[in-house]
Short mmCIF file of C-alpha atoms in Angstrom, two decimals:
data_model
loop_
_atom_site.label_atom_id
_atom_site.label_comp_id
_atom_site.label_asym_id
_atom_site.label_seq_id
_atom_site.Cartn_x
_atom_site.Cartn_y
_atom_site.Cartn_z
CA UNK A 1 21.68 63.12 -67.42
CA UNK A 2 22.95 66.40 -66.32
CA UNK A 3 22.09 69.08 -64.13
CA UNK A 4 20.67 71.58 -66.47
CA UNK A 5 20.02 71.61 -70.31
CA UNK A 6 20.81 68.35 -72.28
CA UNK A 7 20.59 64.64 -71.41
CA UNK A 8 21.00 61.30 -73.10
CA UNK A 9 18.28 59.63 -73.90
CA UNK A 10 17.50 56.25 -72.50
CA UNK A 11 18.71 53.86 -75.32
CA UNK A 12 21.16 57.04 -76.94
CA UNK A 13 18.39 58.34 -79.19
CA UNK A 14 14.84 59.18 -78.60
CA UNK A 15 13.45 57.01 -81.42
CA UNK A 16 15.02 53.92 -79.87
CA UNK A 17 13.28 54.68 -76.73
CA UNK A 18 10.88 52.40 -76.86
CA UNK A 19 13.25 49.64 -77.48
CA UNK A 20 15.35 50.33 -74.54
CA UNK A 21 13.77 47.65 -72.05
CA UNK A 22 14.88 44.78 -74.87
CA UNK A 23 18.20 46.50 -75.27
CA UNK A 24 18.79 46.36 -71.86
CA UNK A 25 17.71 42.97 -70.75
CA UNK A 26 19.74 41.48 -73.71
CA UNK A 27 22.84 43.64 -73.52
CA UNK A 28 23.32 44.24 -69.65
CA UNK A 29 22.32 40.32 -67.75
CA UNK A 30 19.50 43.22 -66.28
CA UNK A 31 17.43 40.95 -64.61
CA UNK A 32 20.51 39.57 -62.71
CA UNK A 33 21.68 42.98 -61.39
CA UNK A 34 18.30 44.65 -60.94
CA UNK A 35 17.05 41.72 -58.90
CA UNK A 36 20.27 41.78 -56.92
CA UNK A 37 19.68 45.52 -56.33
CA UNK A 38 16.36 45.49 -55.32
CA UNK A 39 17.62 42.60 -52.57
CA UNK A 40 20.22 44.71 -51.40
CA UNK A 41 17.47 47.62 -50.81
CA UNK A 42 15.65 45.34 -48.87
CA UNK A 43 12.99 48.10 -48.51
CA UNK A 44 10.51 48.27 -45.67
CA UNK A 45 7.02 49.68 -45.16
CA UNK A 46 8.43 52.56 -43.93
CA UNK A 47 10.89 53.46 -46.82
CA UNK A 48 10.39 56.14 -49.32
CA UNK A 49 12.96 55.65 -52.31
CA UNK A 50 14.08 57.97 -54.81
CA UNK A 51 14.75 56.72 -58.06
CA UNK A 52 16.96 59.07 -59.86
CA UNK A 53 17.52 58.52 -63.74
CA UNK A 54 13.80 56.53 -63.27
CA UNK A 55 14.19 56.26 -67.15
CA UNK A 56 11.07 53.62 -68.37
CA UNK A 57 10.31 52.32 -64.24
CA UNK A 58 11.59 49.08 -64.14
CA UNK A 59 12.64 49.61 -60.70
CA UNK A 60 9.43 50.87 -59.79
CA UNK A 61 7.92 47.75 -61.02
CA UNK A 62 9.96 45.40 -58.85
CA UNK A 63 10.36 47.50 -55.32
CA UNK A 64 6.68 47.52 -55.72
CA UNK A 65 6.69 43.52 -55.99
CA UNK A 66 9.04 43.03 -53.23
CA UNK A 67 7.38 45.61 -50.65
CA UNK A 68 4.27 47.19 -52.09
CA UNK A 69 3.98 49.54 -48.96
CA UNK A 70 7.69 51.17 -49.68
CA UNK A 71 6.74 54.72 -51.38
CA UNK A 72 8.18 54.96 -54.93
CA UNK A 73 9.18 58.42 -56.28
CA UNK A 74 11.12 58.34 -59.74
CA UNK A 75 12.48 61.34 -61.52
CA UNK A 76 14.27 61.46 -65.31
CA UNK A 77 14.49 64.19 -67.94
CA UNK A 78 13.50 62.41 -70.39
CA UNK A 79 9.48 62.68 -70.87
CA UNK A 80 9.47 59.46 -73.65
CA UNK A 81 10.78 57.11 -71.01
CA UNK A 82 8.68 58.43 -68.52
CA UNK A 83 5.48 58.00 -70.79
CA UNK A 84 6.44 54.77 -70.86
CA UNK A 85 7.18 54.34 -67.10
CA UNK A 86 3.60 55.58 -66.17
CA UNK A 87 2.06 53.13 -68.63
CA UNK A 88 4.04 50.20 -66.72
CA UNK A 89 2.79 51.54 -63.64
CA UNK A 90 -0.54 51.93 -64.43
CA UNK A 91 -0.87 48.65 -66.02
CA UNK A 92 0.79 46.89 -62.71
CA UNK A 93 -1.36 48.75 -60.67
CA UNK A 94 1.26 50.56 -58.48
CA UNK A 95 1.33 53.90 -56.91
CA UNK A 96 4.49 55.37 -58.28
CA UNK A 97 4.94 59.07 -58.87
CA UNK A 98 7.40 60.29 -61.53
CA UNK A 99 8.88 63.59 -62.34
CA UNK A 100 10.48 65.15 -65.95
CA UNK A 101 13.26 67.19 -64.58
CA UNK A 102 16.75 67.07 -64.12
CA UNK A 103 17.67 65.99 -60.49
CA UNK A 104 18.75 68.29 -57.96
CA UNK A 105 17.99 68.57 -54.27
CA UNK A 106 15.70 71.78 -55.16
CA UNK A 107 13.82 69.68 -57.70
CA UNK A 108 12.70 67.36 -55.16
CA UNK A 109 12.33 69.86 -52.41
CA UNK A 110 8.71 69.24 -52.39
CA UNK A 111 8.56 65.36 -52.02
CA UNK A 112 9.38 63.65 -48.72
CA UNK A 113 12.82 63.17 -47.44
CA UNK A 114 14.00 59.68 -48.63
CA UNK A 115 15.71 57.01 -46.99
CA UNK A 116 16.84 55.41 -50.07
CA UNK A 117 18.09 56.22 -53.24
CA UNK A 118 19.09 54.52 -56.96
CA UNK A 119 21.33 55.81 -59.47
CA UNK A 120 20.87 53.13 -62.02
CA UNK A 121 23.05 53.58 -65.19
CA UNK A 122 23.41 57.12 -64.84
CA UNK A 123 26.79 58.07 -63.72
CA UNK A 124 28.64 56.79 -66.84
CA UNK A 125 26.96 59.22 -69.00
CA UNK A 126 27.76 62.39 -67.48
CA UNK A 127 31.12 64.31 -66.70
CA UNK A 128 33.03 63.83 -63.90
CA UNK A 129 32.05 67.19 -62.06
CA UNK A 130 28.60 66.22 -62.46
CA UNK A 131 29.11 62.54 -61.30
CA UNK A 132 30.23 64.43 -58.14
CA UNK A 133 27.65 67.18 -57.92
CA UNK A 134 25.18 64.26 -58.28
CA UNK A 135 26.21 62.28 -55.27
CA UNK A 136 26.71 65.51 -53.19
CA UNK A 137 23.10 66.46 -53.69
CA UNK A 138 21.91 62.71 -53.24
CA UNK A 139 23.89 62.98 -49.77
CA UNK A 140 22.34 66.32 -48.77
CA UNK A 141 18.69 64.93 -49.09
CA UNK A 142 18.95 61.79 -47.63
CA UNK A 143 17.73 60.99 -44.18
CA UNK A 144 20.27 60.41 -41.73
CA UNK A 145 21.09 56.68 -41.80
CA UNK A 146 19.66 57.09 -45.48
CA UNK A 147 21.50 54.75 -48.12
CA UNK A 148 22.25 55.37 -51.86
CA UNK A 149 22.43 52.57 -54.28
CA UNK A 150 24.25 52.64 -57.56
CA UNK A 151 24.06 49.86 -60.29
CA UNK A 152 26.33 51.12 -63.09
CA UNK A 153 29.17 50.19 -64.99
CA UNK A 154 32.26 50.60 -62.48
CA UNK A 155 35.85 49.51 -62.91
CA UNK A 156 36.42 47.43 -65.61
CA UNK A 157 39.06 44.88 -64.32
CA UNK A 158 39.84 42.47 -66.82
CA UNK A 159 41.25 42.63 -70.46
CA UNK A 160 37.81 41.60 -71.81
CA UNK A 161 35.71 43.49 -69.72
CA UNK A 162 37.84 46.56 -71.16
CA UNK A 163 37.53 45.42 -74.49
CA UNK A 164 33.81 44.76 -74.54
CA UNK A 165 33.18 48.23 -72.91
CA UNK A 166 35.33 50.05 -75.10
CA UNK A 167 33.71 47.96 -78.27
CA UNK A 168 29.85 48.88 -77.14
CA UNK A 169 29.05 51.39 -74.30
CA UNK A 170 32.02 53.76 -75.18
CA UNK A 171 31.01 54.02 -78.58
CA UNK A 172 27.32 55.21 -77.73
CA UNK A 173 28.36 57.27 -74.96
CA UNK A 174 31.85 58.26 -75.81
CA UNK A 175 35.36 58.04 -73.71
CA UNK A 176 35.15 61.19 -72.11
CA UNK A 177 32.64 60.43 -69.82
CA UNK A 178 32.65 56.66 -69.63
CA UNK A 179 36.43 56.26 -68.54
CA UNK A 180 36.39 57.71 -65.06
CA UNK A 181 33.58 54.83 -64.27
CA UNK A 182 35.93 52.07 -66.27
CA UNK A 183 38.83 53.36 -64.23
CA UNK A 184 37.11 52.78 -61.13
CA UNK A 185 36.32 56.40 -59.90
CA UNK A 186 32.77 55.85 -58.02
CA UNK A 187 33.98 54.32 -54.80
CA UNK A 188 36.45 57.55 -54.31
CA UNK A 189 33.88 60.08 -55.39
CA UNK A 190 30.98 58.63 -52.95
CA UNK A 191 33.71 58.83 -50.18
CA UNK A 192 34.35 62.56 -51.39
CA UNK A 193 30.70 63.30 -51.37
CA UNK A 194 30.37 62.62 -48.01
CA UNK A 195 29.22 58.93 -47.77
CA UNK A 196 30.57 56.53 -45.41
CA UNK A 197 30.42 52.75 -45.33
CA UNK A 198 31.25 52.84 -49.32
CA UNK A 199 31.39 49.26 -50.41
CA UNK A 200 30.85 47.13 -53.93
CA UNK A 201 27.97 44.42 -53.23
CA UNK A 202 28.14 43.00 -56.37
CA UNK A 203 29.89 43.03 -59.75
CA UNK A 204 28.20 41.13 -63.03
CA UNK A 205 29.87 40.45 -65.85
CA UNK A 206 28.09 41.02 -69.43
CA UNK A 207 28.62 41.40 -72.92
CA UNK A 208 28.54 45.29 -72.61
CA UNK A 209 31.48 45.31 -69.71
CA UNK A 210 30.72 44.45 -65.87
CA UNK A 211 28.08 46.60 -63.71
CA UNK A 212 29.06 47.14 -60.21
CA UNK A 213 26.19 47.33 -57.58
CA UNK A 214 27.34 49.88 -54.47
CA UNK A 215 26.22 51.27 -51.85
CA UNK A 216 27.21 54.20 -49.28
CA UNK A 217 25.66 55.61 -45.97
CA UNK A 218 24.82 59.03 -44.71
CA UNK A 219 25.72 59.16 -41.23
CA UNK A 220 24.07 60.61 -38.44
CA UNK A 221 25.52 63.94 -38.17
CA UNK A 222 27.17 63.68 -41.41
CA UNK A 223 29.31 66.84 -41.90
CA UNK A 224 31.14 67.45 -45.58
CA UNK A 225 32.43 65.22 -47.93
CA UNK A 226 35.86 63.49 -47.26
CA UNK A 227 39.23 64.18 -49.69
CA UNK A 228 38.89 62.84 -53.06
CA UNK A 229 41.20 59.85 -54.30
CA UNK A 230 40.31 60.53 -57.84
CA UNK A 231 41.87 63.80 -59.87
CA UNK A 232 42.38 65.03 -63.13
CA UNK A 233 45.64 64.99 -64.79
CA UNK A 234 46.71 67.55 -67.07
CA UNK A 235 45.66 65.77 -70.36
CA UNK A 236 42.19 65.65 -68.90
CA UNK A 237 42.47 61.87 -67.93
CA UNK A 238 41.85 60.36 -64.70
CA UNK A 239 43.91 59.41 -62.17
CA UNK A 240 42.25 57.20 -59.07
CA UNK A 241 44.42 55.73 -56.28
CA UNK A 242 43.49 52.23 -55.37
CA UNK A 243 42.08 52.32 -52.22
CA UNK A 244 39.69 49.59 -50.33
CA UNK A 245 36.30 49.05 -50.09
#
């Protein structure tokens, strides 16, 4: 999901979108990482959650089950995925708002300011500069003290996870956009975007590579971002300095 123009459909191709939920369940151990994500979110009555790349609305249902009083707003550029999301929400009888649009601060300016935000399986599909843009704009719109949670393919730490990731996700989404994630770029980018208390909460191994759940917070009175620990080499590959989380 990029800032404008084009996006990767939920299952890679529009005609596969109806199969997306089943595919994600089987290939990513979705029940494990989504349930863990909701536990980490710990949504309260006063919270407003902005789900960026809402897709077929799976998170909306889980959040509603966890706390029906939490307000949910989802944004995604894919109309086919959002059709499924709205149908799921209606069947479940939950009050979830969805908008078809690429994400930017301007695109959600008329919505209430979120205290929580999520990016699930989005960042591995977009170029490095777009990853940083998304994170910066999320930081800009969050309430002071608000938190961003990411559930996505992160650093692939073992030979097996790297091989599985290369054979599956990188075949589907390409190497250029996905390799920075595999090299561990997300934590440095979160810090560069201005987030504090950046940390990995959970690391889930799957048959398509490992998925990381990350969190960052917007400080009260937060200013600009920090110096990046990620950079592009002359050949276009990613250089990531190892830093503790």
